[in-house]
Amino acid sequence: MNKTILAHTLAIITVCIWGVTFVNTRYAVDSGLHPTELFVLRFAIAYLCIWLFTIVAKKRRSLWADSFKDELIFILLGITGGSAYFTMENFAVKYTLVDNVSFIVCTAPLITIILARLFTKGVKFSPRLMTGSIVALLGVAVVIFNGHFVLQINPKGDILALLAAVFWAIYSLVIKKVSNGRYDAVFITRKVFAYGILTALPIFFFDPWHVTWEMLAKPAVYGNIIYLGVVASFTCFVTWSWVIKTIGALKTSNYVYLNPCTTVLASAIALNEPMTILAIVGSALILSGVFLVNTAKLN
């Protein structure tokens, strides 16, 4: 298979898996886990998995990057793609409507385009790219609000959701700086997991850890944690890093728009939530927008 085609295929599969994780997260949180505890547990499992893979596959085993500058970049990636992103998203849900959070977080690809235009030298993109992004975002709105949109602004929660989208956009752009051949996707992902966990730990000074072994013994908890750690984190972060390296941050980030499509489908199957005509129309708009984006010229 052509390398570029493989990258686009893996991007779609990865985002489809991430779309389903909202259902896994709901089961785990409803069973008593705090969102931050769930994040740390899934990243801890993913970190163990990636070390095992590193040893078996005889990948680079060093703890540190080649330079202090690169190490700082990895710390930034651990924050923007790990602790800050998940913390902002999880706490946003606490203060505002879930619909608001879902929609605002899906603006990350559009924010990525804007940041790339402002801060990346030599990046130019066509009206087709912007049109595709806006069409996809419109599709996201149709899928998420599903004809029941009620204007209810909650500044604290909405700002946190917007910050989560900004952090993911920064992560998508910054990761390109270390995906330059010196570090493979496995090493990059391992560093992201490590710094994601370390930078999340201070949160527990303000909100102490309360997970017990009895809580973890529940199938709805350990089953979903294992899935989130092994599949959604370990496997998907590795594939996402490789895809960004192969086709670039701008095109890769736009696949995030597909998230609501798989979330709606997973909810219909696992949670018995209805699939509506609007959800289908919105999904069609998302697919059309993503197609426009990935056939647009970036320079």
PDB file of C-alpha atoms in Angstrom:
ATOM      1  CA  MET A   1       0.000   0.000   0.000  1.00  0.00           C
ATOM      2  CA  ASN A   2       1.194   3.525  -0.821  1.00  0.00           C
ATOM      3  CA  LYS A   3       2.644   5.246   2.269  1.00  0.00           C
ATOM      4  CA  THR A   4       0.386   8.291   1.904  1.00  0.00           C
ATOM      5  CA  ILE A   5      -2.747   6.167   1.477  1.00  0.00           C
ATOM      6  CA  LEU A   6      -1.741   4.136   4.540  1.00  0.00           C
ATOM      7  CA  ALA A   7      -1.326   7.339   6.553  1.00  0.00           C
ATOM      8  CA  HIS A   8      -4.807   8.589   5.629  1.00  0.00           C
ATOM      9  CA  THR A   9      -6.269   5.167   6.418  1.00  0.00           C
ATOM     10  CA  LEU A  10      -4.595   5.044   9.824  1.00  0.00           C
ATOM     11  CA  ALA A  11      -5.780   8.584  10.572  1.00  0.00           C
ATOM     12  CA  ILE A  12      -9.384   7.545   9.915  1.00  0.00           C
ATOM     13  CA  ILE A  13      -9.068   4.380  12.012  1.00  0.00           C
ATOM     14  CA  THR A  14      -7.419   6.291  14.874  1.00  0.00           C
ATOM     15  CA  VAL A  15     -10.105   8.976  14.992  1.00  0.00           C
ATOM     16  CA  CYS A  16     -12.838   6.336  14.797  1.00  0.00           C
ATOM     17  CA  ILE A  17     -11.337   4.666  17.866  1.00  0.00           C
ATOM     18  CA  TRP A  18     -11.099   7.995  19.685  1.00  0.00           C
ATOM     19  CA  GLY A  19     -14.736   8.708  18.849  1.00  0.00           C
ATOM     20  CA  VAL A  20     -15.780   5.520  20.623  1.00  0.00           C
ATOM     21  CA  THR A  21     -13.779   6.417  23.752  1.00  0.00           C
ATOM     22  CA  PHE A  22     -16.449   8.893  24.864  1.00  0.00           C
ATOM     23  CA  VAL A  23     -18.653   5.859  25.546  1.00  0.00           C
ATOM     24  CA  ASN A  24     -15.829   4.041  27.389  1.00  0.00           C
ATOM     25  CA  THR A  25     -15.107   7.145  29.448  1.00  0.00           C
ATOM     26  CA  ARG A  26     -18.782   7.529  30.360  1.00  0.00           C
ATOM     27  CA  TYR A  27     -18.968   3.956  31.650  1.00  0.00           C
ATOM     28  CA  ALA A  28     -15.808   4.371  33.731  1.00  0.00           C
ATOM     29  CA  VAL A  29     -16.755   7.767  35.178  1.00  0.00           C
ATOM     30  CA  ASP A  30     -20.299   6.603  35.950  1.00  0.00           C
ATOM     31  CA  SER A  31     -18.670   3.767  37.912  1.00  0.00           C
ATOM     32  CA  GLY A  32     -16.959   6.236  40.248  1.00  0.00           C
ATOM     33  CA  LEU A  33     -13.663   7.290  38.646  1.00  0.00           C
ATOM     34  CA  HIS A  34     -12.728  10.963  38.586  1.00  0.00           C
ATOM     35  CA  PRO A  35     -11.841  12.140  35.037  1.00  0.00           C
ATOM     36  CA  THR A  36      -8.267  13.052  36.041  1.00  0.00           C
ATOM     37  CA  GLU A  37      -7.771   9.672  37.721  1.00  0.00           C
ATOM     38  CA  LEU A  38      -9.023   7.973  34.574  1.00  0.00           C
ATOM     39  CA  PHE A  39      -6.541   9.980  32.485  1.00  0.00           C
ATOM     40  CA  VAL A  40      -3.575   9.062  34.693  1.00  0.00           C
ATOM     41  CA  LEU A  41      -4.547   5.374  34.775  1.00  0.00           C
ATOM     42  CA  ARG A  42      -4.974   5.110  30.992  1.00  0.00           C
ATOM     43  CA  PHE A  43      -1.662   6.909  30.343  1.00  0.00           C
ATOM     44  CA  ALA A  44       0.129   4.761  32.956  1.00  0.00           C
ATOM     45  CA  ILE A  45      -1.062   1.573  31.225  1.00  0.00           C
ATOM     46  CA  ALA A  46      -0.096   3.030  27.855  1.00  0.00           C
ATOM     47  CA  TYR A  47       3.358   3.926  29.197  1.00  0.00           C
ATOM     48  CA  LEU A  48       3.948   0.364  30.406  1.00  0.00           C
ATOM     49  CA  CYS A  49       2.775  -1.004  27.050  1.00  0.00           C
ATOM     50  CA  ILE A  50       5.060   1.227  25.056  1.00  0.00           C
ATOM     51  CA  TRP A  51       8.074   0.271  27.192  1.00  0.00           C
ATOM     52  CA  LEU A  52       7.330  -3.413  26.607  1.00  0.00           C
ATOM     53  CA  PHE A  53       7.032  -2.721  22.894  1.00  0.00           C
ATOM     54  CA  THR A  54      10.291  -0.760  22.969  1.00  0.00           C
ATOM     55  CA  ILE A  55      12.118  -3.714  24.509  1.00  0.00           C
ATOM     56  CA  VAL A  56      10.589  -6.381  22.263  1.00  0.00           C
ATOM     57  CA  ALA A  57      11.014  -4.372  19.052  1.00  0.00           C
ATOM     58  CA  LYS A  58      14.502  -3.201  20.111  1.00  0.00           C
ATOM     59  CA  LYS A  59      13.627   0.448  19.690  1.00  0.00           C
ATOM     60  CA  ARG A  60      15.491   3.388  21.190  1.00  0.00           C
ATOM     61  CA  ARG A  61      15.546   2.875  24.971  1.00  0.00           C
ATOM     62  CA  SER A  62      17.187   6.086  26.180  1.00  0.00           C
ATOM     63  CA  LEU A  63      15.189   8.161  28.654  1.00  0.00           C
ATOM     64  CA  TRP A  64      16.314  11.516  27.347  1.00  0.00           C
ATOM     65  CA  ALA A  65      16.171  13.369  24.061  1.00  0.00           C
ATOM     66  CA  ASP A  66      19.295  14.331  22.114  1.00  0.00           C
ATOM     67  CA  SER A  67      19.276  17.901  23.395  1.00  0.00           C
ATOM     68  CA  PHE A  68      17.859  19.998  26.210  1.00  0.00           C
ATOM     69  CA  LYS A  69      15.801  21.954  23.661  1.00  0.00           C
ATOM     70  CA  ASP A  70      14.197  18.749  22.384  1.00  0.00           C
ATOM     71  CA  GLU A  71      13.501  17.659  25.965  1.00  0.00           C
ATOM     72  CA  LEU A  72      11.611  20.904  26.543  1.00  0.00           C
ATOM     73  CA  ILE A  73       9.608  20.238  23.373  1.00  0.00           C
ATOM     74  CA  PHE A  74       8.644  16.809  24.711  1.00  0.00           C
ATOM     75  CA  ILE A  75       7.532  18.381  28.002  1.00  0.00           C
ATOM     76  CA  LEU A  76       5.363  20.784  25.977  1.00  0.00           C
ATOM     77  CA  LEU A  77       3.897  17.831  24.051  1.00  0.00           C
ATOM     78  CA  GLY A  78       3.129  15.991  27.300  1.00  0.00           C
ATOM     79  CA  ILE A  79       1.228  19.034  28.538  1.00  0.00           C
ATOM     80  CA  THR A  80      -0.604  20.034  25.353  1.00  0.00           C
ATOM     81  CA  GLY A  81      -1.463  16.509  24.171  1.00  0.00           C
ATOM     82  CA  GLY A  82      -1.856  14.983  27.606  1.00  0.00           C
ATOM     83  CA  SER A  83      -2.426  16.601  30.992  1.00  0.00           C
ATOM     84  CA  ALA A  84      -3.639  20.054  29.915  1.00  0.00           C
ATOM     85  CA  TYR A  85      -5.838  18.851  27.073  1.00  0.00           C
ATOM     86  CA  PHE A  86      -7.616  16.139  29.056  1.00  0.00           C
ATOM     87  CA  THR A  87      -7.851  18.249  32.229  1.00  0.00           C
ATOM     88  CA  MET A  88      -9.397  21.208  30.391  1.00  0.00           C
ATOM     89  CA  GLU A  89     -11.822  18.970  28.514  1.00  0.00           C
ATOM     90  CA  ASN A  90     -12.875  17.003  31.589  1.00  0.00           C
ATOM     91  CA  PHE A  91     -13.436  20.036  33.782  1.00  0.00           C
ATOM     92  CA  ALA A  92     -15.208  21.892  30.985  1.00  0.00           C
ATOM     93  CA  VAL A  93     -17.910  19.218  31.124  1.00  0.00           C
ATOM     94  CA  LYS A  94     -18.331  20.024  34.818  1.00  0.00           C
ATOM     95  CA  TYR A  95     -19.117  23.678  34.173  1.00  0.00           C
ATOM     96  CA  THR A  96     -20.985  23.736  30.860  1.00  0.00           C
ATOM     97  CA  LEU A  97     -23.165  21.626  28.577  1.00  0.00           C
ATOM     98  CA  VAL A  98     -21.620  18.501  27.080  1.00  0.00           C
ATOM     99  CA  ASP A  99     -22.873  19.659  23.659  1.00  0.00           C
ATOM    100  CA  ASN A 100     -20.944  22.914  24.065  1.00  0.00           C
ATOM    101  CA  VAL A 101     -17.751  21.058  24.979  1.00  0.00           C
ATOM    102  CA  SER A 102     -18.069  18.561  22.127  1.00  0.00           C
ATOM    103  CA  PHE A 103     -18.571  21.298  19.564  1.00  0.00           C
ATOM    104  CA  ILE A 104     -15.870  23.667  20.860  1.00  0.00           C
ATOM    105  CA  VAL A 105     -13.227  20.914  21.125  1.00  0.00           C
ATOM    106  CA  CYS A 106     -13.916  19.994  17.486  1.00  0.00           C
ATOM    107  CA  THR A 107     -12.725  23.460  16.462  1.00  0.00           C
ATOM    108  CA  ALA A 108      -9.147  22.210  17.052  1.00  0.00           C
ATOM    109  CA  PRO A 109      -8.444  21.578  13.326  1.00  0.00           C
ATOM    110  CA  LEU A 110      -9.575  25.098  12.405  1.00  0.00           C
ATOM    111  CA  ILE A 111      -7.423  26.540  15.203  1.00  0.00           C
ATOM    112  CA  THR A 112      -4.511  24.443  13.907  1.00  0.00           C
ATOM    113  CA  ILE A 113      -4.883  26.042  10.475  1.00  0.00           C
ATOM    114  CA  ILE A 114      -4.979  29.545  11.986  1.00  0.00           C
ATOM    115  CA  LEU A 115      -1.938  28.942  14.208  1.00  0.00           C
ATOM    116  CA  ALA A 116      -0.005  27.423  11.304  1.00  0.00           C
ATOM    117  CA  ARG A 117      -0.757  30.470   9.176  1.00  0.00           C
ATOM    118  CA  LEU A 118       0.317  32.852  11.955  1.00  0.00           C
ATOM    119  CA  PHE A 119       3.425  31.122  13.289  1.00  0.00           C
ATOM    120  CA  THR A 120       4.737  28.699  10.659  1.00  0.00           C
ATOM    121  CA  LYS A 121       6.919  30.159   7.941  1.00  0.00           C
ATOM    122  CA  GLY A 122       6.094  29.353   4.347  1.00  0.00           C
ATOM    123  CA  VAL A 123       2.681  27.847   5.081  1.00  0.00           C
ATOM    124  CA  LYS A 124       0.008  28.958   2.633  1.00  0.00           C
ATOM    125  CA  PHE A 125      -3.308  27.334   2.011  1.00  0.00           C
ATOM    126  CA  SER A 126      -6.121  27.662  -0.480  1.00  0.00           C
ATOM    127  CA  PRO A 127      -9.759  28.735  -0.044  1.00  0.00           C
ATOM    128  CA  ARG A 128     -10.587  25.052  -0.614  1.00  0.00           C
ATOM    129  CA  LEU A 129      -8.841  24.169   2.649  1.00  0.00           C
ATOM    130  CA  MET A 130     -10.758  26.788   4.618  1.00  0.00           C
ATOM    131  CA  THR A 131     -14.042  25.873   2.920  1.00  0.00           C
ATOM    132  CA  GLY A 132     -13.562  22.199   3.716  1.00  0.00           C
ATOM    133  CA  SER A 133     -12.771  22.984   7.349  1.00  0.00           C
ATOM    134  CA  ILE A 134     -15.844  25.178   7.741  1.00  0.00           C
ATOM    135  CA  VAL A 135     -18.124  22.610   6.022  1.00  0.00           C
ATOM    136  CA  ALA A 136     -16.790  19.892   8.339  1.00  0.00           C
ATOM    137  CA  LEU A 137     -17.287  22.107  11.394  1.00  0.00           C
ATOM    138  CA  LEU A 138     -20.866  22.795  10.266  1.00  0.00           C
ATOM    139  CA  GLY A 139     -21.380  19.029  10.027  1.00  0.00           C
ATOM    140  CA  VAL A 140     -20.026  18.654  13.567  1.00  0.00           C
ATOM    141  CA  ALA A 141     -22.577  21.205  14.778  1.00  0.00           C
ATOM    142  CA  VAL A 142     -25.435  19.333  13.062  1.00  0.00           C
ATOM    143  CA  VAL A 143     -24.340  15.974  14.513  1.00  0.00           C
ATOM    144  CA  ILE A 144     -23.766  17.225  18.054  1.00  0.00           C
ATOM    145  CA  PHE A 145     -26.719  19.562  18.517  1.00  0.00           C
ATOM    146  CA  ASN A 146     -29.009  17.343  16.413  1.00  0.00           C
ATOM    147  CA  GLY A 147     -31.775  19.900  16.098  1.00  0.00           C
ATOM    148  CA  HIS A 148     -31.949  20.586  19.853  1.00  0.00           C
ATOM    149  CA  PHE A 149     -29.524  23.495  20.125  1.00  0.00           C
ATOM    150  CA  VAL A 150     -30.248  25.813  23.024  1.00  0.00           C
ATOM    151  CA  LEU A 151     -28.071  28.900  23.447  1.00  0.00           C
ATOM    152  CA  GLN A 152     -26.716  28.648  26.964  1.00  0.00           C
ATOM    153  CA  ILE A 153     -23.372  30.311  27.468  1.00  0.00           C
ATOM    154  CA  ASN A 154     -21.325  29.208  30.469  1.00  0.00           C
ATOM    155  CA  PRO A 155     -18.119  31.299  30.254  1.00  0.00           C
ATOM    156  CA  LYS A 156     -15.971  29.207  32.605  1.00  0.00           C
ATOM    157  CA  GLY A 157     -16.750  25.862  30.952  1.00  0.00           C
ATOM    158  CA  ASP A 158     -16.774  27.200  27.396  1.00  0.00           C
ATOM    159  CA  ILE A 159     -13.393  28.890  27.869  1.00  0.00           C
ATOM    160  CA  LEU A 160     -11.927  25.657  29.289  1.00  0.00           C
ATOM    161  CA  ALA A 161     -13.237  23.737  26.260  1.00  0.00           C
ATOM    162  CA  LEU A 162     -11.730  26.323  23.920  1.00  0.00           C
ATOM    163  CA  LEU A 163      -8.407  26.038  25.759  1.00  0.00           C
ATOM    164  CA  ALA A 164      -8.526  22.255  25.276  1.00  0.00           C
ATOM    165  CA  ALA A 165      -8.962  22.780  21.524  1.00  0.00           C
ATOM    166  CA  VAL A 166      -6.067  25.265  21.481  1.00  0.00           C
ATOM    167  CA  PHE A 167      -3.822  22.823  23.374  1.00  0.00           C
ATOM    168  CA  TRP A 168      -4.579  20.042  20.873  1.00  0.00           C
ATOM    169  CA  ALA A 169      -3.868  22.411  17.972  1.00  0.00           C
ATOM    170  CA  ILE A 170      -0.499  23.331  19.522  1.00  0.00           C
ATOM    171  CA  TYR A 171       0.269  19.645  20.067  1.00  0.00           C
ATOM    172  CA  SER A 172      -0.490  18.880  16.407  1.00  0.00           C
ATOM    173  CA  LEU A 173       1.918  21.583  15.223  1.00  0.00           C
ATOM    174  CA  VAL A 174       4.715  21.149  17.781  1.00  0.00           C
ATOM    175  CA  ILE A 175       4.985  17.373  17.340  1.00  0.00           C
ATOM    176  CA  LYS A 176       6.173  18.008  13.778  1.00  0.00           C
ATOM    177  CA  LYS A 177       9.346  19.591  15.218  1.00  0.00           C
ATOM    178  CA  VAL A 178      10.521  16.272  16.659  1.00  0.00           C
ATOM    179  CA  SER A 179       9.144  14.087  13.860  1.00  0.00           C
ATOM    180  CA  ASN A 180      12.187  14.863  11.767  1.00  0.00           C
ATOM    181  CA  GLY A 181      13.873  11.470  11.527  1.00  0.00           C
ATOM    182  CA  ARG A 182      15.900  11.651  14.741  1.00  0.00           C
ATOM    183  CA  TYR A 183      13.027  10.312  16.836  1.00  0.00           C
ATOM    184  CA  ASP A 184      10.606   7.606  15.775  1.00  0.00           C
ATOM    185  CA  ALA A 185       6.882   7.564  16.608  1.00  0.00           C
ATOM    186  CA  VAL A 186       7.382   5.113  19.489  1.00  0.00           C
ATOM    187  CA  PHE A 187       9.984   7.270  21.270  1.00  0.00           C
ATOM    188  CA  ILE A 188       7.895  10.424  20.784  1.00  0.00           C
ATOM    189  CA  THR A 189       4.780   8.753  22.139  1.00  0.00           C
ATOM    190  CA  ARG A 190       6.644   7.346  25.144  1.00  0.00           C
ATOM    191  CA  LYS A 191       7.852  10.835  26.043  1.00  0.00           C
ATOM    192  CA  VAL A 192       4.334  12.266  25.666  1.00  0.00           C
ATOM    193  CA  PHE A 193       2.930   9.627  28.033  1.00  0.00           C
ATOM    194  CA  ALA A 194       5.672  10.199  30.615  1.00  0.00           C
ATOM    195  CA  TYR A 195       5.340  13.963  30.714  1.00  0.00           C
ATOM    196  CA  GLY A 196       1.561  13.760  30.465  1.00  0.00           C
ATOM    197  CA  ILE A 197       1.471  11.738  33.690  1.00  0.00           C
ATOM    198  CA  LEU A 198       4.102  13.830  35.508  1.00  0.00           C
ATOM    199  CA  THR A 199       2.453  17.153  34.696  1.00  0.00           C
ATOM    200  CA  ALA A 200      -0.965  15.837  35.804  1.00  0.00           C
ATOM    201  CA  LEU A 201       0.188  14.738  39.267  1.00  0.00           C
ATOM    202  CA  PRO A 202       0.066  18.246  40.859  1.00  0.00           C
ATOM    203  CA  ILE A 203      -3.721  18.214  40.321  1.00  0.00           C
ATOM    204  CA  PHE A 204      -4.031  15.647  43.113  1.00  0.00           C
ATOM    205  CA  PHE A 205      -2.725  18.146  45.662  1.00  0.00           C
ATOM    206  CA  PHE A 206      -6.003  20.010  45.168  1.00  0.00           C
ATOM    207  CA  ASP A 207      -8.236  17.001  44.400  1.00  0.00           C
ATOM    208  CA  PRO A 208      -6.811  13.949  46.241  1.00  0.00           C
ATOM    209  CA  TRP A 209      -6.717  10.494  44.644  1.00  0.00           C
ATOM    210  CA  HIS A 210      -9.625   8.352  45.855  1.00  0.00           C
ATOM    211  CA  VAL A 211      -9.613   5.263  43.593  1.00  0.00           C
ATOM    212  CA  THR A 212      -9.770   1.982  45.526  1.00  0.00           C
ATOM    213  CA  TRP A 213      -9.027  -1.621  44.509  1.00  0.00           C
ATOM    214  CA  GLU A 214     -12.718  -2.429  44.945  1.00  0.00           C
ATOM    215  CA  MET A 215     -13.566   0.245  42.402  1.00  0.00           C
ATOM    216  CA  LEU A 216     -10.950  -1.045  39.943  1.00  0.00           C
ATOM    217  CA  ALA A 217     -12.284  -4.600  40.315  1.00  0.00           C
ATOM    218  CA  LYS A 218     -15.522  -3.646  38.562  1.00  0.00           C
ATOM    219  CA  PRO A 219     -15.599  -4.961  34.960  1.00  0.00           C
ATOM    220  CA  ALA A 220     -17.009  -1.629  33.727  1.00  0.00           C
ATOM    221  CA  VAL A 221     -13.939   0.058  35.198  1.00  0.00           C
ATOM    222  CA  TYR A 222     -10.960  -2.212  34.473  1.00  0.00           C
ATOM    223  CA  GLY A 223     -12.283  -3.251  31.052  1.00  0.00           C
ATOM    224  CA  ASN A 224     -12.660   0.324  29.870  1.00  0.00           C
ATOM    225  CA  ILE A 225      -9.380   1.449  31.454  1.00  0.00           C
ATOM    226  CA  ILE A 226      -7.505  -1.330  29.654  1.00  0.00           C
ATOM    227  CA  TYR A 227      -9.158  -0.430  26.348  1.00  0.00           C
ATOM    228  CA  LEU A 228      -8.439   3.278  26.831  1.00  0.00           C
ATOM    229  CA  GLY A 229      -4.834   2.597  27.828  1.00  0.00           C
ATOM    230  CA  VAL A 230      -3.849  -0.110  25.340  1.00  0.00           C
ATOM    231  CA  VAL A 231      -5.910   0.760  22.265  1.00  0.00           C
ATOM    232  CA  ALA A 232      -6.953   4.413  22.493  1.00  0.00           C
ATOM    233  CA  SER A 233      -3.682   5.674  24.014  1.00  0.00           C
ATOM    234  CA  PHE A 234      -0.763   3.308  23.322  1.00  0.00           C
ATOM    235  CA  THR A 235      -1.750   2.258  19.793  1.00  0.00           C
ATOM    236  CA  CYS A 236      -3.512   5.425  18.649  1.00  0.00           C
ATOM    237  CA  PHE A 237      -0.910   7.918  19.851  1.00  0.00           C
ATOM    238  CA  VAL A 238       1.801   5.967  18.019  1.00  0.00           C
ATOM    239  CA  THR A 239      -0.212   5.882  14.781  1.00  0.00           C
ATOM    240  CA  TRP A 240      -1.160   9.575  15.132  1.00  0.00           C
ATOM    241  CA  SER A 241       2.493  10.580  15.558  1.00  0.00           C
ATOM    242  CA  TRP A 242       3.457   8.587  12.452  1.00  0.00           C
ATOM    243  CA  VAL A 243       0.568  10.013  10.411  1.00  0.00           C
ATOM    244  CA  ILE A 244       1.534  13.608  11.310  1.00  0.00           C
ATOM    245  CA  LYS A 245       5.106  12.844  10.273  1.00  0.00           C
ATOM    246  CA  THR A 246       3.893  11.394   6.953  1.00  0.00           C
ATOM    247  CA  ILE A 247       1.153  13.764   5.720  1.00  0.00           C
ATOM    248  CA  GLY A 248       1.615  16.806   7.952  1.00  0.00           C
ATOM    249  CA  ALA A 249      -0.162  18.378  10.909  1.00  0.00           C
ATOM    250  CA  LEU A 250      -2.782  20.359   8.982  1.00  0.00           C
ATOM    251  CA  LYS A 251      -4.265  17.473   7.013  1.00  0.00           C
ATOM    252  CA  THR A 252      -3.981  15.066   9.940  1.00  0.00           C
ATOM    253  CA  SER A 253      -5.707  17.386  12.405  1.00  0.00           C
ATOM    254  CA  ASN A 254      -8.765  17.727  10.159  1.00  0.00           C
ATOM    255  CA  TYR A 255      -9.606  14.060  10.679  1.00  0.00           C
ATOM    256  CA  VAL A 256     -10.631  15.091  14.221  1.00  0.00           C
ATOM    257  CA  TYR A 257     -13.881  16.271  12.605  1.00  0.00           C
ATOM    258  CA  LEU A 258     -14.802  12.591  12.133  1.00  0.00           C
ATOM    259  CA  ASN A 259     -14.965  12.117  15.908  1.00  0.00           C
ATOM    260  CA  PRO A 260     -18.690  12.890  16.311  1.00  0.00           C
ATOM    261  CA  CYS A 261     -19.611  10.430  13.530  1.00  0.00           C
ATOM    262  CA  THR A 262     -18.170   7.468  15.405  1.00  0.00           C
ATOM    263  CA  THR A 263     -19.395   8.801  18.753  1.00  0.00           C
ATOM    264  CA  VAL A 264     -22.982   8.913  17.457  1.00  0.00           C
ATOM    265  CA  LEU A 265     -22.681   5.422  15.977  1.00  0.00           C
ATOM    266  CA  ALA A 266     -21.114   3.992  19.155  1.00  0.00           C
ATOM    267  CA  SER A 267     -23.791   5.643  21.297  1.00  0.00           C
ATOM    268  CA  ALA A 268     -26.520   4.135  19.111  1.00  0.00           C
ATOM    269  CA  ILE A 269     -25.019   0.653  19.509  1.00  0.00           C
ATOM    270  CA  ALA A 270     -23.794   0.696  23.112  1.00  0.00           C
ATOM    271  CA  LEU A 271     -26.131   3.193  24.758  1.00  0.00           C
ATOM    272  CA  ASN A 272     -29.246   2.646  22.606  1.00  0.00           C
ATOM    273  CA  GLU A 273     -29.316   6.307  21.593  1.00  0.00           C
ATOM    274  CA  PRO A 274     -31.235   6.896  18.325  1.00  0.00           C
ATOM    275  CA  MET A 275     -29.584   7.600  14.952  1.00  0.00           C
ATOM    276  CA  THR A 276     -31.466  10.527  13.398  1.00  0.00           C
ATOM    277  CA  ILE A 277     -31.666  11.968   9.893  1.00  0.00           C
ATOM    278  CA  LEU A 278     -29.800  15.052  11.113  1.00  0.00           C
ATOM    279  CA  ALA A 279     -26.968  12.868  12.424  1.00  0.00           C
ATOM    280  CA  ILE A 280     -26.665  11.253   8.994  1.00  0.00           C
ATOM    281  CA  VAL A 281     -26.772  14.639   7.203  1.00  0.00           C
ATOM    282  CA  GLY A 282     -24.170  16.049   9.592  1.00  0.00           C
ATOM    283  CA  SER A 283     -21.916  13.049   9.059  1.00  0.00           C
ATOM    284  CA  ALA A 284     -22.179  13.561   5.286  1.00  0.00           C
ATOM    285  CA  LEU A 285     -21.149  17.210   5.699  1.00  0.00           C
ATOM    286  CA  ILE A 286     -18.185  16.166   7.845  1.00  0.00           C
ATOM    287  CA  LEU A 287     -17.019  13.618   5.266  1.00  0.00           C
ATOM    288  CA  SER A 288     -17.404  16.189   2.470  1.00  0.00           C
ATOM    289  CA  GLY A 289     -15.424  18.778   4.416  1.00  0.00           C
ATOM    290  CA  VAL A 290     -12.622  16.348   5.243  1.00  0.00           C
ATOM    291  CA  PHE A 291     -12.440  15.332   1.570  1.00  0.00           C
ATOM    292  CA  LEU A 292     -12.103  18.989   0.522  1.00  0.00           C
ATOM    293  CA  VAL A 293      -9.388  19.589   3.104  1.00  0.00           C
ATOM    294  CA  ASN A 294      -7.334  16.570   2.087  1.00  0.00           C
ATOM    295  CA  THR A 295      -7.476  17.450  -1.610  1.00  0.00           C
ATOM    296  CA  ALA A 296      -6.496  21.085  -1.008  1.00  0.00           C
ATOM    297  CA  LYS A 297      -3.037  22.526  -1.633  1.00  0.00           C
ATOM    298  CA  LEU A 298      -1.121  23.768   1.395  1.00  0.00           C
ATOM    299  CA  ASN A 299       1.537  25.763  -0.429  1.00  0.00           C
TER     300      ASN A 299
END
